[in-house]
């Protein structure tokens, strides 16, 4: 009997060691990260901020694959519908675009339920920027121009369905003003067009354009937050200017649904370790990227709440958008 117990104990131990070895084995190769936007935008910023430190923790390299188009929907459809469920294909997931794509467009068939959210990393307030030598010196100048030229002042955004796009619609609704919306394939092309004076203004995000503001390539007119940002203390909020718009974007990483639990847990732990690194915190501060870590189930809860909120917003503004 004791011999049988020893055999059973040995089998259990071997099974436990095998499970532990399988857990420890991930990752054994490089990890591909799908980016749904062109280089230079919010997804790319998060990649640059996170991947050097994730590589240190996991001991494997990250390779970014850029698949711009349809406000990220091409990349996210590939992640949800076609990527192998082995933990070696991730995507940077941006809200609200991840959600508003299918909220606004029934032809887009992926859903957040088809993903495994790993970690949100950054939450990034919106900002209004113009070229450094723009005639708009202040937010009041911009508003005056819009009032004098209804529907003619060009305002860039990161693409139909993005936070900047929704911000523009809400801005028009709250202010009673009308601008000419110009969608781009990502935040980078939008601020670059503003800097090159191909458009008048870009509605963007602080973390993306802060280096250009710091380098005096762009001028910030207003931010879309509840209060002023400490690194841009002279830039007013829209609320201060009587236009009640608070908006922004969050960016993190997700995998396809049903990846191995050991891969999910290893990835979540890697993000937790990264978040504690002094170098990572400094890199984010230097880029004016506001850390907002949420992991696993908490990240999914955040996405589901935003899915509900943006469905309600879209139902309120879709008639106005459909007139554009």
PDB file of C-alpha atoms in Angstrom:
ATOM      1  CA  UNK A   1       0.000   0.000   0.000  1.00  0.00           C
ATOM      2  CA  UNK A   2       2.830   2.296   0.941  1.00  0.00           C
ATOM      3  CA  UNK A   3       4.489   1.362  -2.343  1.00  0.00           C
ATOM      4  CA  UNK A   4       1.314   2.365  -4.196  1.00  0.00           C
ATOM      5  CA  UNK A   5       1.247   5.688  -2.364  1.00  0.00           C
ATOM      6  CA  UNK A   6       4.879   6.265  -3.306  1.00  0.00           C
ATOM      7  CA  UNK A   7       4.064   5.542  -6.946  1.00  0.00           C
ATOM      8  CA  UNK A   8       1.027   7.850  -6.834  1.00  0.00           C
ATOM      9  CA  UNK A   9       3.095  10.542  -5.125  1.00  0.00           C
ATOM     10  CA  UNK A  10       5.795  10.197  -7.752  1.00  0.00           C
ATOM     11  CA  UNK A  11       3.212  10.529 -10.552  1.00  0.00           C
ATOM     12  CA  UNK A  12       1.710  13.653  -8.930  1.00  0.00           C
ATOM     13  CA  UNK A  13       5.183  15.142  -8.457  1.00  0.00           C
ATOM     14  CA  UNK A  14       6.145  14.415 -12.055  1.00  0.00           C
ATOM     15  CA  UNK A  15       2.872  15.988 -13.217  1.00  0.00           C
ATOM     16  CA  UNK A  16       3.492  19.088 -11.100  1.00  0.00           C
ATOM     17  CA  UNK A  17       7.066  19.389 -12.357  1.00  0.00           C
ATOM     18  CA  UNK A  18       5.875  18.991 -15.938  1.00  0.00           C
ATOM     19  CA  UNK A  19       3.267  21.717 -15.447  1.00  0.00           C
ATOM     20  CA  UNK A  20       5.888  23.949 -13.853  1.00  0.00           C
ATOM     21  CA  UNK A  21       8.291  23.299 -16.718  1.00  0.00           C
ATOM     22  CA  UNK A  22       5.583  24.156 -19.247  1.00  0.00           C
ATOM     23  CA  UNK A  23       4.876  27.401 -17.413  1.00  0.00           C
ATOM     24  CA  UNK A  24       8.568  28.263 -17.194  1.00  0.00           C
ATOM     25  CA  UNK A  25       9.067  27.443 -20.889  1.00  0.00           C
ATOM     26  CA  UNK A  26       6.962  30.372 -22.120  1.00  0.00           C
ATOM     27  CA  UNK A  27       8.188  32.310 -23.992  1.00  0.00           C
ATOM     28  CA  UNK A  28      10.639  30.266 -26.046  1.00  0.00           C
ATOM     29  CA  UNK A  29      10.720  32.583 -29.077  1.00  0.00           C
ATOM     30  CA  UNK A  30      10.120  36.174 -30.126  1.00  0.00           C
ATOM     31  CA  UNK A  31       6.690  37.760 -29.690  1.00  0.00           C
ATOM     32  CA  UNK A  32       4.984  39.537 -32.574  1.00  0.00           C
ATOM     33  CA  UNK A  33       3.016  42.694 -31.787  1.00  0.00           C
ATOM     34  CA  UNK A  34       0.415  43.824 -34.324  1.00  0.00           C
ATOM     35  CA  UNK A  35       0.047  47.599 -34.593  1.00  0.00           C
ATOM     36  CA  UNK A  36      -3.083  48.894 -36.278  1.00  0.00           C
ATOM     37  CA  UNK A  37      -1.641  52.333 -37.087  1.00  0.00           C
ATOM     38  CA  UNK A  38       1.365  53.802 -38.844  1.00  0.00           C
ATOM     39  CA  UNK A  39       4.605  54.441 -36.992  1.00  0.00           C
ATOM     40  CA  UNK A  40       4.813  57.640 -34.962  1.00  0.00           C
ATOM     41  CA  UNK A  41       1.431  57.433 -33.264  1.00  0.00           C
ATOM     42  CA  UNK A  42       0.112  56.269 -29.910  1.00  0.00           C
ATOM     43  CA  UNK A  43       0.618  52.540 -30.483  1.00  0.00           C
ATOM     44  CA  UNK A  44       4.220  53.099 -31.491  1.00  0.00           C
ATOM     45  CA  UNK A  45       4.824  55.291 -28.436  1.00  0.00           C
ATOM     46  CA  UNK A  46       3.586  52.520 -26.133  1.00  0.00           C
ATOM     47  CA  UNK A  47       5.760  49.996 -27.968  1.00  0.00           C
ATOM     48  CA  UNK A  48       8.856  52.156 -27.501  1.00  0.00           C
ATOM     49  CA  UNK A  49       8.075  52.744 -23.830  1.00  0.00           C
ATOM     50  CA  UNK A  50       7.338  49.131 -22.894  1.00  0.00           C
ATOM     51  CA  UNK A  51       9.169  46.670 -25.068  1.00  0.00           C
ATOM     52  CA  UNK A  52      12.771  47.292 -23.917  1.00  0.00           C
ATOM     53  CA  UNK A  53      11.690  46.499 -20.342  1.00  0.00           C
ATOM     54  CA  UNK A  54       9.411  43.584 -21.259  1.00  0.00           C
ATOM     55  CA  UNK A  55      12.328  42.088 -23.199  1.00  0.00           C
ATOM     56  CA  UNK A  56      14.487  42.339 -20.062  1.00  0.00           C
ATOM     57  CA  UNK A  57      11.850  40.554 -17.985  1.00  0.00           C
ATOM     58  CA  UNK A  58      10.933  37.837 -20.501  1.00  0.00           C
ATOM     59  CA  UNK A  59      14.318  37.375 -22.154  1.00  0.00           C
ATOM     60  CA  UNK A  60      12.789  37.403 -25.641  1.00  0.00           C
ATOM     61  CA  UNK A  61      12.502  40.082 -28.302  1.00  0.00           C
ATOM     62  CA  UNK A  62       9.360  41.840 -29.497  1.00  0.00           C
ATOM     63  CA  UNK A  63       8.833  42.442 -33.212  1.00  0.00           C
ATOM     64  CA  UNK A  64       6.288  45.068 -34.278  1.00  0.00           C
ATOM     65  CA  UNK A  65       4.199  44.433 -37.371  1.00  0.00           C
ATOM     66  CA  UNK A  66       2.483  47.562 -38.707  1.00  0.00           C
ATOM     67  CA  UNK A  67      -0.916  46.942 -40.308  1.00  0.00           C
ATOM     68  CA  UNK A  68      -2.528  50.398 -40.635  1.00  0.00           C
ATOM     69  CA  UNK A  69      -6.041  50.875 -41.917  1.00  0.00           C
ATOM     70  CA  UNK A  70      -9.685  51.019 -40.842  1.00  0.00           C
ATOM     71  CA  UNK A  71      -8.752  52.696 -37.545  1.00  0.00           C
ATOM     72  CA  UNK A  72      -6.958  49.605 -36.309  1.00  0.00           C
ATOM     73  CA  UNK A  73      -9.708  47.198 -37.342  1.00  0.00           C
ATOM     74  CA  UNK A  74      -7.540  45.266 -39.821  1.00  0.00           C
ATOM     75  CA  UNK A  75      -4.962  44.443 -37.148  1.00  0.00           C
ATOM     76  CA  UNK A  76      -7.541  43.673 -34.466  1.00  0.00           C
ATOM     77  CA  UNK A  77      -9.577  41.477 -36.794  1.00  0.00           C
ATOM     78  CA  UNK A  78      -6.395  39.559 -37.561  1.00  0.00           C
ATOM     79  CA  UNK A  79      -5.667  39.243 -33.838  1.00  0.00           C
ATOM     80  CA  UNK A  80      -9.160  38.009 -32.985  1.00  0.00           C
ATOM     81  CA  UNK A  81      -9.897  35.866 -36.022  1.00  0.00           C
ATOM     82  CA  UNK A  82      -6.604  34.620 -37.485  1.00  0.00           C
ATOM     83  CA  UNK A  83      -3.730  34.782 -34.988  1.00  0.00           C
ATOM     84  CA  UNK A  84      -2.554  31.580 -33.330  1.00  0.00           C
ATOM     85  CA  UNK A  85      -3.773  31.276 -29.753  1.00  0.00           C
ATOM     86  CA  UNK A  86      -0.340  30.469 -28.357  1.00  0.00           C
ATOM     87  CA  UNK A  87       0.656  33.736 -26.685  1.00  0.00           C
ATOM     88  CA  UNK A  88       3.173  34.655 -29.370  1.00  0.00           C
ATOM     89  CA  UNK A  89       0.961  37.168 -31.182  1.00  0.00           C
ATOM     90  CA  UNK A  90      -0.239  40.231 -29.276  1.00  0.00           C
ATOM     91  CA  UNK A  91      -1.560  43.616 -30.324  1.00  0.00           C
ATOM     92  CA  UNK A  92      -1.451  47.047 -28.823  1.00  0.00           C
ATOM     93  CA  UNK A  93      -5.115  47.756 -28.130  1.00  0.00           C
ATOM     94  CA  UNK A  94      -6.255  51.385 -28.177  1.00  0.00           C
ATOM     95  CA  UNK A  95      -9.515  52.691 -26.824  1.00  0.00           C
ATOM     96  CA  UNK A  96     -11.927  53.871 -27.875  1.00  0.00           C
ATOM     97  CA  UNK A  97     -11.026  52.727 -31.427  1.00  0.00           C
ATOM     98  CA  UNK A  98     -10.886  49.060 -30.452  1.00  0.00           C
ATOM     99  CA  UNK A  99     -14.541  49.336 -29.423  1.00  0.00           C
ATOM    100  CA  UNK A 100     -15.993  52.072 -31.613  1.00  0.00           C
ATOM    101  CA  UNK A 101     -14.945  50.243 -34.781  1.00  0.00           C
ATOM    102  CA  UNK A 102     -17.638  47.608 -34.318  1.00  0.00           C
ATOM    103  CA  UNK A 103     -20.033  49.877 -32.424  1.00  0.00           C
ATOM    104  CA  UNK A 104     -20.173  52.156 -35.487  1.00  0.00           C
ATOM    105  CA  UNK A 105     -19.685  49.623 -38.286  1.00  0.00           C
ATOM    106  CA  UNK A 106     -21.645  46.340 -38.278  1.00  0.00           C
ATOM    107  CA  UNK A 107     -19.397  45.002 -41.078  1.00  0.00           C
ATOM    108  CA  UNK A 108     -16.528  44.826 -38.547  1.00  0.00           C
ATOM    109  CA  UNK A 109     -17.114  41.491 -36.868  1.00  0.00           C
ATOM    110  CA  UNK A 110     -14.499  41.130 -34.101  1.00  0.00           C
ATOM    111  CA  UNK A 111     -15.575  41.869 -30.521  1.00  0.00           C
ATOM    112  CA  UNK A 112     -13.652  42.547 -27.330  1.00  0.00           C
ATOM    113  CA  UNK A 113     -14.911  39.174 -26.042  1.00  0.00           C
ATOM    114  CA  UNK A 114     -12.685  37.525 -28.655  1.00  0.00           C
ATOM    115  CA  UNK A 115      -9.569  38.953 -26.992  1.00  0.00           C
ATOM    116  CA  UNK A 116      -7.525  38.240 -23.878  1.00  0.00           C
ATOM    117  CA  UNK A 117      -6.730  41.663 -22.380  1.00  0.00           C
ATOM    118  CA  UNK A 118      -3.283  41.516 -20.785  1.00  0.00           C
ATOM    119  CA  UNK A 119      -2.545  45.011 -19.458  1.00  0.00           C
ATOM    120  CA  UNK A 120      -3.522  48.609 -19.986  1.00  0.00           C
ATOM    121  CA  UNK A 121      -0.416  50.773 -19.759  1.00  0.00           C
ATOM    122  CA  UNK A 122      -1.184  54.414 -20.586  1.00  0.00           C
ATOM    123  CA  UNK A 123      -4.228  56.680 -20.351  1.00  0.00           C
ATOM    124  CA  UNK A 124      -3.590  59.788 -22.380  1.00  0.00           C
ATOM    125  CA  UNK A 125      -5.692  62.998 -22.274  1.00  0.00           C
ATOM    126  CA  UNK A 126      -6.578  64.811 -25.480  1.00  0.00           C
ATOM    127  CA  UNK A 127      -4.897  68.040 -26.579  1.00  0.00           C
ATOM    128  CA  UNK A 128      -5.351  70.696 -29.286  1.00  0.00           C
ATOM    129  CA  UNK A 129      -2.138  71.473 -31.193  1.00  0.00           C
ATOM    130  CA  UNK A 130      -1.118  73.689 -34.114  1.00  0.00           C
ATOM    131  CA  UNK A 131       2.117  74.450 -35.958  1.00  0.00           C
ATOM    132  CA  UNK A 132       4.592  76.539 -33.989  1.00  0.00           C
ATOM    133  CA  UNK A 133       4.072  79.461 -36.383  1.00  0.00           C
ATOM    134  CA  UNK A 134       0.305  79.023 -36.712  1.00  0.00           C
ATOM    135  CA  UNK A 135      -1.786  82.218 -36.671  1.00  0.00           C
ATOM    136  CA  UNK A 136      -3.686  80.593 -33.792  1.00  0.00           C
ATOM    137  CA  UNK A 137      -1.668  81.702 -30.780  1.00  0.00           C
ATOM    138  CA  UNK A 138      -4.338  80.703 -28.271  1.00  0.00           C
ATOM    139  CA  UNK A 139      -7.415  78.505 -27.995  1.00  0.00           C
ATOM    140  CA  UNK A 140      -9.497  81.689 -28.188  1.00  0.00           C
ATOM    141  CA  UNK A 141      -7.933  82.427 -31.597  1.00  0.00           C
ATOM    142  CA  UNK A 142      -8.978  78.984 -32.795  1.00  0.00           C
ATOM    143  CA  UNK A 143     -12.549  79.443 -31.547  1.00  0.00           C
ATOM    144  CA  UNK A 144     -12.779  82.886 -33.145  1.00  0.00           C
ATOM    145  CA  UNK A 145     -11.668  81.445 -36.502  1.00  0.00           C
ATOM    146  CA  UNK A 146     -14.212  78.626 -36.289  1.00  0.00           C
ATOM    147  CA  UNK A 147     -16.990  81.098 -35.514  1.00  0.00           C
ATOM    148  CA  UNK A 148     -15.941  83.318 -38.427  1.00  0.00           C
ATOM    149  CA  UNK A 149     -15.578  80.386 -40.860  1.00  0.00           C
ATOM    150  CA  UNK A 150     -18.142  77.676 -40.007  1.00  0.00           C
ATOM    151  CA  UNK A 151     -17.167  74.280 -41.381  1.00  0.00           C
ATOM    152  CA  UNK A 152     -13.941  75.535 -42.943  1.00  0.00           C
ATOM    153  CA  UNK A 153     -11.258  75.321 -40.232  1.00  0.00           C
ATOM    154  CA  UNK A 154      -9.586  71.917 -40.736  1.00  0.00           C
ATOM    155  CA  UNK A 155      -9.171  69.726 -37.661  1.00  0.00           C
ATOM    156  CA  UNK A 156      -7.224  66.474 -37.977  1.00  0.00           C
ATOM    157  CA  UNK A 157      -7.911  63.289 -36.038  1.00  0.00           C
ATOM    158  CA  UNK A 158      -6.402  59.805 -35.806  1.00  0.00           C
ATOM    159  CA  UNK A 159      -9.172  58.195 -37.844  1.00  0.00           C
ATOM    160  CA  UNK A 160     -12.927  57.654 -37.915  1.00  0.00           C
ATOM    161  CA  UNK A 161     -13.967  56.107 -34.601  1.00  0.00           C
ATOM    162  CA  UNK A 162     -10.908  57.215 -32.631  1.00  0.00           C
ATOM    163  CA  UNK A 163     -10.941  59.293 -29.488  1.00  0.00           C
ATOM    164  CA  UNK A 164      -9.973  62.424 -31.439  1.00  0.00           C
ATOM    165  CA  UNK A 165     -12.801  61.787 -33.900  1.00  0.00           C
ATOM    166  CA  UNK A 166     -15.318  61.416 -31.073  1.00  0.00           C
ATOM    167  CA  UNK A 167     -13.817  64.426 -29.328  1.00  0.00           C
ATOM    168  CA  UNK A 168     -14.438  66.512 -32.448  1.00  0.00           C
ATOM    169  CA  UNK A 169     -18.062  65.416 -32.661  1.00  0.00           C
ATOM    170  CA  UNK A 170     -18.607  66.109 -28.975  1.00  0.00           C
ATOM    171  CA  UNK A 171     -16.784  69.455 -29.291  1.00  0.00           C
ATOM    172  CA  UNK A 172     -19.184  70.463 -32.098  1.00  0.00           C
ATOM    173  CA  UNK A 173     -22.207  69.318 -30.110  1.00  0.00           C
ATOM    174  CA  UNK A 174     -21.178  71.064 -26.866  1.00  0.00           C
ATOM    175  CA  UNK A 175     -19.989  74.305 -28.510  1.00  0.00           C
ATOM    176  CA  UNK A 176     -22.571  74.560 -31.276  1.00  0.00           C
ATOM    177  CA  UNK A 177     -19.685  75.170 -33.708  1.00  0.00           C
ATOM    178  CA  UNK A 178     -18.734  73.304 -36.873  1.00  0.00           C
ATOM    179  CA  UNK A 179     -15.275  72.400 -38.194  1.00  0.00           C
ATOM    180  CA  UNK A 180     -14.031  70.449 -41.193  1.00  0.00           C
ATOM    181  CA  UNK A 181     -12.956  67.038 -39.891  1.00  0.00           C
ATOM    182  CA  UNK A 182      -9.898  65.448 -41.529  1.00  0.00           C
ATOM    183  CA  UNK A 183      -9.264  61.790 -40.579  1.00  0.00           C
ATOM    184  CA  UNK A 184      -5.785  60.251 -40.823  1.00  0.00           C
ATOM    185  CA  UNK A 185      -4.410  56.745 -40.323  1.00  0.00           C
ATOM    186  CA  UNK A 186      -3.153  57.376 -36.821  1.00  0.00           C
ATOM    187  CA  UNK A 187      -2.124  60.184 -34.486  1.00  0.00           C
ATOM    188  CA  UNK A 188       1.307  60.602 -36.051  1.00  0.00           C
ATOM    189  CA  UNK A 189       0.098  61.600 -39.536  1.00  0.00           C
ATOM    190  CA  UNK A 190      -2.398  63.993 -37.916  1.00  0.00           C
ATOM    191  CA  UNK A 191       0.136  66.008 -35.887  1.00  0.00           C
ATOM    192  CA  UNK A 192       2.611  65.881 -38.768  1.00  0.00           C
ATOM    193  CA  UNK A 193      -0.013  67.431 -41.058  1.00  0.00           C
ATOM    194  CA  UNK A 194      -0.622  70.186 -38.501  1.00  0.00           C
ATOM    195  CA  UNK A 195       3.099  70.835 -38.140  1.00  0.00           C
ATOM    196  CA  UNK A 196       3.383  71.054 -41.930  1.00  0.00           C
ATOM    197  CA  UNK A 197       0.334  73.354 -42.112  1.00  0.00           C
ATOM    198  CA  UNK A 198      -1.570  70.907 -44.324  1.00  0.00           C
ATOM    199  CA  UNK A 199      -4.361  71.264 -41.766  1.00  0.00           C
ATOM    200  CA  UNK A 200      -5.093  74.062 -39.315  1.00  0.00           C
ATOM    201  CA  UNK A 201      -5.339  72.062 -36.093  1.00  0.00           C
ATOM    202  CA  UNK A 202      -4.835  68.526 -34.794  1.00  0.00           C
ATOM    203  CA  UNK A 203      -6.896  67.013 -31.983  1.00  0.00           C
ATOM    204  CA  UNK A 204      -4.355  64.587 -30.561  1.00  0.00           C
ATOM    205  CA  UNK A 205      -3.040  63.178 -27.259  1.00  0.00           C
ATOM    206  CA  UNK A 206      -0.545  64.695 -24.834  1.00  0.00           C
ATOM    207  CA  UNK A 207       1.812  61.727 -24.705  1.00  0.00           C
ATOM    208  CA  UNK A 208       2.116  61.596 -28.488  1.00  0.00           C
ATOM    209  CA  UNK A 209       2.798  65.262 -29.219  1.00  0.00           C
ATOM    210  CA  UNK A 210       4.598  66.331 -26.041  1.00  0.00           C
ATOM    211  CA  UNK A 211       8.098  65.844 -27.546  1.00  0.00           C
ATOM    212  CA  UNK A 212       7.093  68.082 -30.476  1.00  0.00           C
ATOM    213  CA  UNK A 213       5.705  70.732 -28.114  1.00  0.00           C
ATOM    214  CA  UNK A 214       8.886  70.566 -26.061  1.00  0.00           C
ATOM    215  CA  UNK A 215      10.955  70.956 -29.252  1.00  0.00           C
ATOM    216  CA  UNK A 216       8.847  73.985 -30.289  1.00  0.00           C
ATOM    217  CA  UNK A 217       7.574  72.219 -33.421  1.00  0.00           C
ATOM    218  CA  UNK A 218       3.972  72.366 -32.203  1.00  0.00           C
ATOM    219  CA  UNK A 219       2.050  74.800 -30.003  1.00  0.00           C
ATOM    220  CA  UNK A 220      -0.501  73.496 -27.497  1.00  0.00           C
ATOM    221  CA  UNK A 221      -3.750  75.490 -27.300  1.00  0.00           C
ATOM    222  CA  UNK A 222      -5.831  73.488 -24.804  1.00  0.00           C
ATOM    223  CA  UNK A 223      -6.064  70.087 -23.141  1.00  0.00           C
ATOM    224  CA  UNK A 224      -9.152  67.918 -22.738  1.00  0.00           C
ATOM    225  CA  UNK A 225      -8.808  67.057 -19.063  1.00  0.00           C
ATOM    226  CA  UNK A 226     -10.425  67.987 -15.772  1.00  0.00           C
ATOM    227  CA  UNK A 227      -7.399  70.016 -14.729  1.00  0.00           C
ATOM    228  CA  UNK A 228      -4.192  71.423 -16.196  1.00  0.00           C
ATOM    229  CA  UNK A 229      -1.285  69.048 -16.782  1.00  0.00           C
ATOM    230  CA  UNK A 230       1.793  69.604 -14.614  1.00  0.00           C
ATOM    231  CA  UNK A 231       4.235  69.431 -17.545  1.00  0.00           C
ATOM    232  CA  UNK A 232       2.207  72.009 -19.513  1.00  0.00           C
ATOM    233  CA  UNK A 233       1.101  74.364 -16.734  1.00  0.00           C
ATOM    234  CA  UNK A 234       0.391  77.307 -19.066  1.00  0.00           C
ATOM    235  CA  UNK A 235      -1.997  75.355 -21.292  1.00  0.00           C
ATOM    236  CA  UNK A 236      -5.649  75.785 -20.262  1.00  0.00           C
ATOM    237  CA  UNK A 237      -8.279  73.065 -20.247  1.00  0.00           C
ATOM    238  CA  UNK A 238     -11.222  73.265 -22.618  1.00  0.00           C
ATOM    239  CA  UNK A 239     -13.440  73.386 -19.536  1.00  0.00           C
ATOM    240  CA  UNK A 240     -11.692  76.583 -18.403  1.00  0.00           C
ATOM    241  CA  UNK A 241     -12.641  78.041 -21.764  1.00  0.00           C
ATOM    242  CA  UNK A 242     -16.296  77.195 -21.292  1.00  0.00           C
ATOM    243  CA  UNK A 243     -16.375  74.061 -23.486  1.00  0.00           C
ATOM    244  CA  UNK A 244     -17.031  71.000 -21.335  1.00  0.00           C
ATOM    245  CA  UNK A 245     -15.023  68.349 -23.202  1.00  0.00           C
ATOM    246  CA  UNK A 246     -12.937  65.792 -21.310  1.00  0.00           C
ATOM    247  CA  UNK A 247     -11.521  63.078 -23.550  1.00  0.00           C
ATOM    248  CA  UNK A 248      -8.539  60.837 -24.159  1.00  0.00           C
ATOM    249  CA  UNK A 249      -7.242  57.443 -25.184  1.00  0.00           C
ATOM    250  CA  UNK A 250      -5.940  54.411 -23.321  1.00  0.00           C
ATOM    251  CA  UNK A 251      -3.442  51.949 -24.727  1.00  0.00           C
ATOM    252  CA  UNK A 252      -2.388  48.500 -23.629  1.00  0.00           C
ATOM    253  CA  UNK A 253      -1.747  44.972 -24.878  1.00  0.00           C
ATOM    254  CA  UNK A 254      -4.134  42.127 -25.676  1.00  0.00           C
ATOM    255  CA  UNK A 255      -3.844  38.602 -27.059  1.00  0.00           C
ATOM    256  CA  UNK A 256      -6.399  36.447 -28.863  1.00  0.00           C
ATOM    257  CA  UNK A 257      -8.995  34.721 -26.690  1.00  0.00           C
ATOM    258  CA  UNK A 258      -8.154  31.343 -25.169  1.00  0.00           C
ATOM    259  CA  UNK A 259      -4.368  31.570 -25.076  1.00  0.00           C
ATOM    260  CA  UNK A 260      -2.792  29.147 -22.575  1.00  0.00           C
ATOM    261  CA  UNK A 261      -3.334  30.313 -19.011  1.00  0.00           C
ATOM    262  CA  UNK A 262       0.387  30.004 -18.270  1.00  0.00           C
ATOM    263  CA  UNK A 263       1.150  32.397 -21.143  1.00  0.00           C
ATOM    264  CA  UNK A 264      -1.498  34.861 -19.916  1.00  0.00           C
ATOM    265  CA  UNK A 265      -0.154  34.796 -16.365  1.00  0.00           C
ATOM    266  CA  UNK A 266       3.477  35.100 -17.520  1.00  0.00           C
ATOM    267  CA  UNK A 267       2.616  38.137 -19.616  1.00  0.00           C
ATOM    268  CA  UNK A 268       0.632  39.789 -16.821  1.00  0.00           C
ATOM    269  CA  UNK A 269       3.500  39.221 -14.382  1.00  0.00           C
ATOM    270  CA  UNK A 270       5.944  40.690 -16.898  1.00  0.00           C
ATOM    271  CA  UNK A 271       3.873  43.882 -17.122  1.00  0.00           C
ATOM    272  CA  UNK A 272       3.667  44.065 -13.323  1.00  0.00           C
ATOM    273  CA  UNK A 273       7.457  43.797 -13.044  1.00  0.00           C
ATOM    274  CA  UNK A 274       7.922  46.383 -15.794  1.00  0.00           C
ATOM    275  CA  UNK A 275       5.592  48.805 -13.991  1.00  0.00           C
ATOM    276  CA  UNK A 276       7.874  48.733 -10.935  1.00  0.00           C
ATOM    277  CA  UNK A 277      11.045  49.530 -12.893  1.00  0.00           C
ATOM    278  CA  UNK A 278      12.448  52.983 -12.175  1.00  0.00           C
ATOM    279  CA  UNK A 279      13.717  53.278 -15.757  1.00  0.00           C
ATOM    280  CA  UNK A 280      10.252  52.575 -17.166  1.00  0.00           C
ATOM    281  CA  UNK A 281       8.652  55.202 -14.926  1.00  0.00           C
ATOM    282  CA  UNK A 282      11.269  57.759 -15.981  1.00  0.00           C
ATOM    283  CA  UNK A 283      10.817  56.934 -19.677  1.00  0.00           C
ATOM    284  CA  UNK A 284       7.074  57.516 -19.341  1.00  0.00           C
ATOM    285  CA  UNK A 285       7.590  60.793 -17.483  1.00  0.00           C
ATOM    286  CA  UNK A 286      10.034  61.971 -20.155  1.00  0.00           C
ATOM    287  CA  UNK A 287       7.394  61.293 -22.841  1.00  0.00           C
ATOM    288  CA  UNK A 288       4.547  62.811 -20.793  1.00  0.00           C
ATOM    289  CA  UNK A 289       2.866  59.390 -20.860  1.00  0.00           C
ATOM    290  CA  UNK A 290       0.591  58.921 -17.869  1.00  0.00           C
ATOM    291  CA  UNK A 291       0.910  55.393 -16.447  1.00  0.00           C
ATOM    292  CA  UNK A 292      -2.445  53.740 -15.754  1.00  0.00           C
ATOM    293  CA  UNK A 293      -1.792  50.034 -15.221  1.00  0.00           C
ATOM    294  CA  UNK A 294      -4.726  47.623 -15.231  1.00  0.00           C
ATOM    295  CA  UNK A 295      -4.207  43.893 -15.572  1.00  0.00           C
ATOM    296  CA  UNK A 296      -6.147  40.917 -16.907  1.00  0.00           C
ATOM    297  CA  UNK A 297      -9.727  40.854 -15.663  1.00  0.00           C
ATOM    298  CA  UNK A 298      -9.549  44.477 -14.498  1.00  0.00           C
ATOM    299  CA  UNK A 299      -8.476  45.546 -17.999  1.00  0.00           C
ATOM    300  CA  UNK A 300     -11.377  43.570 -19.490  1.00  0.00           C
ATOM    301  CA  UNK A 301     -13.786  45.276 -17.047  1.00  0.00           C
ATOM    302  CA  UNK A 302     -12.445  48.670 -18.168  1.00  0.00           C
ATOM    303  CA  UNK A 303     -12.976  47.735 -21.826  1.00  0.00           C
ATOM    304  CA  UNK A 304     -16.505  46.472 -21.212  1.00  0.00           C
ATOM    305  CA  UNK A 305     -17.444  49.686 -19.393  1.00  0.00           C
ATOM    306  CA  UNK A 306     -16.059  51.782 -22.248  1.00  0.00           C
ATOM    307  CA  UNK A 307     -17.931  49.593 -24.733  1.00  0.00           C
ATOM    308  CA  UNK A 308     -21.169  50.519 -22.934  1.00  0.00           C
ATOM    309  CA  UNK A 309     -20.260  54.218 -22.601  1.00  0.00           C
ATOM    310  CA  UNK A 310     -19.220  54.697 -26.236  1.00  0.00           C
ATOM    311  CA  UNK A 311     -22.290  52.864 -27.498  1.00  0.00           C
ATOM    312  CA  UNK A 312     -24.347  55.475 -25.665  1.00  0.00           C
ATOM    313  CA  UNK A 313     -22.214  58.355 -27.033  1.00  0.00           C
ATOM    314  CA  UNK A 314     -22.468  57.046 -30.595  1.00  0.00           C
ATOM    315  CA  UNK A 315     -26.241  56.759 -30.331  1.00  0.00           C
ATOM    316  CA  UNK A 316     -26.330  60.418 -29.287  1.00  0.00           C
ATOM    317  CA  UNK A 317     -24.084  61.794 -32.063  1.00  0.00           C
ATOM    318  CA  UNK A 318     -24.477  59.402 -34.988  1.00  0.00           C
ATOM    319  CA  UNK A 319     -27.152  61.497 -36.685  1.00  0.00           C
ATOM    320  CA  UNK A 320     -24.806  64.497 -36.668  1.00  0.00           C
ATOM    321  CA  UNK A 321     -21.929  62.362 -37.997  1.00  0.00           C
ATOM    322  CA  UNK A 322     -24.076  60.917 -40.752  1.00  0.00           C
ATOM    323  CA  UNK A 323     -24.701  64.472 -41.990  1.00  0.00           C
ATOM    324  CA  UNK A 324     -20.943  64.969 -42.567  1.00  0.00           C
TER     325      UNK A 324
END
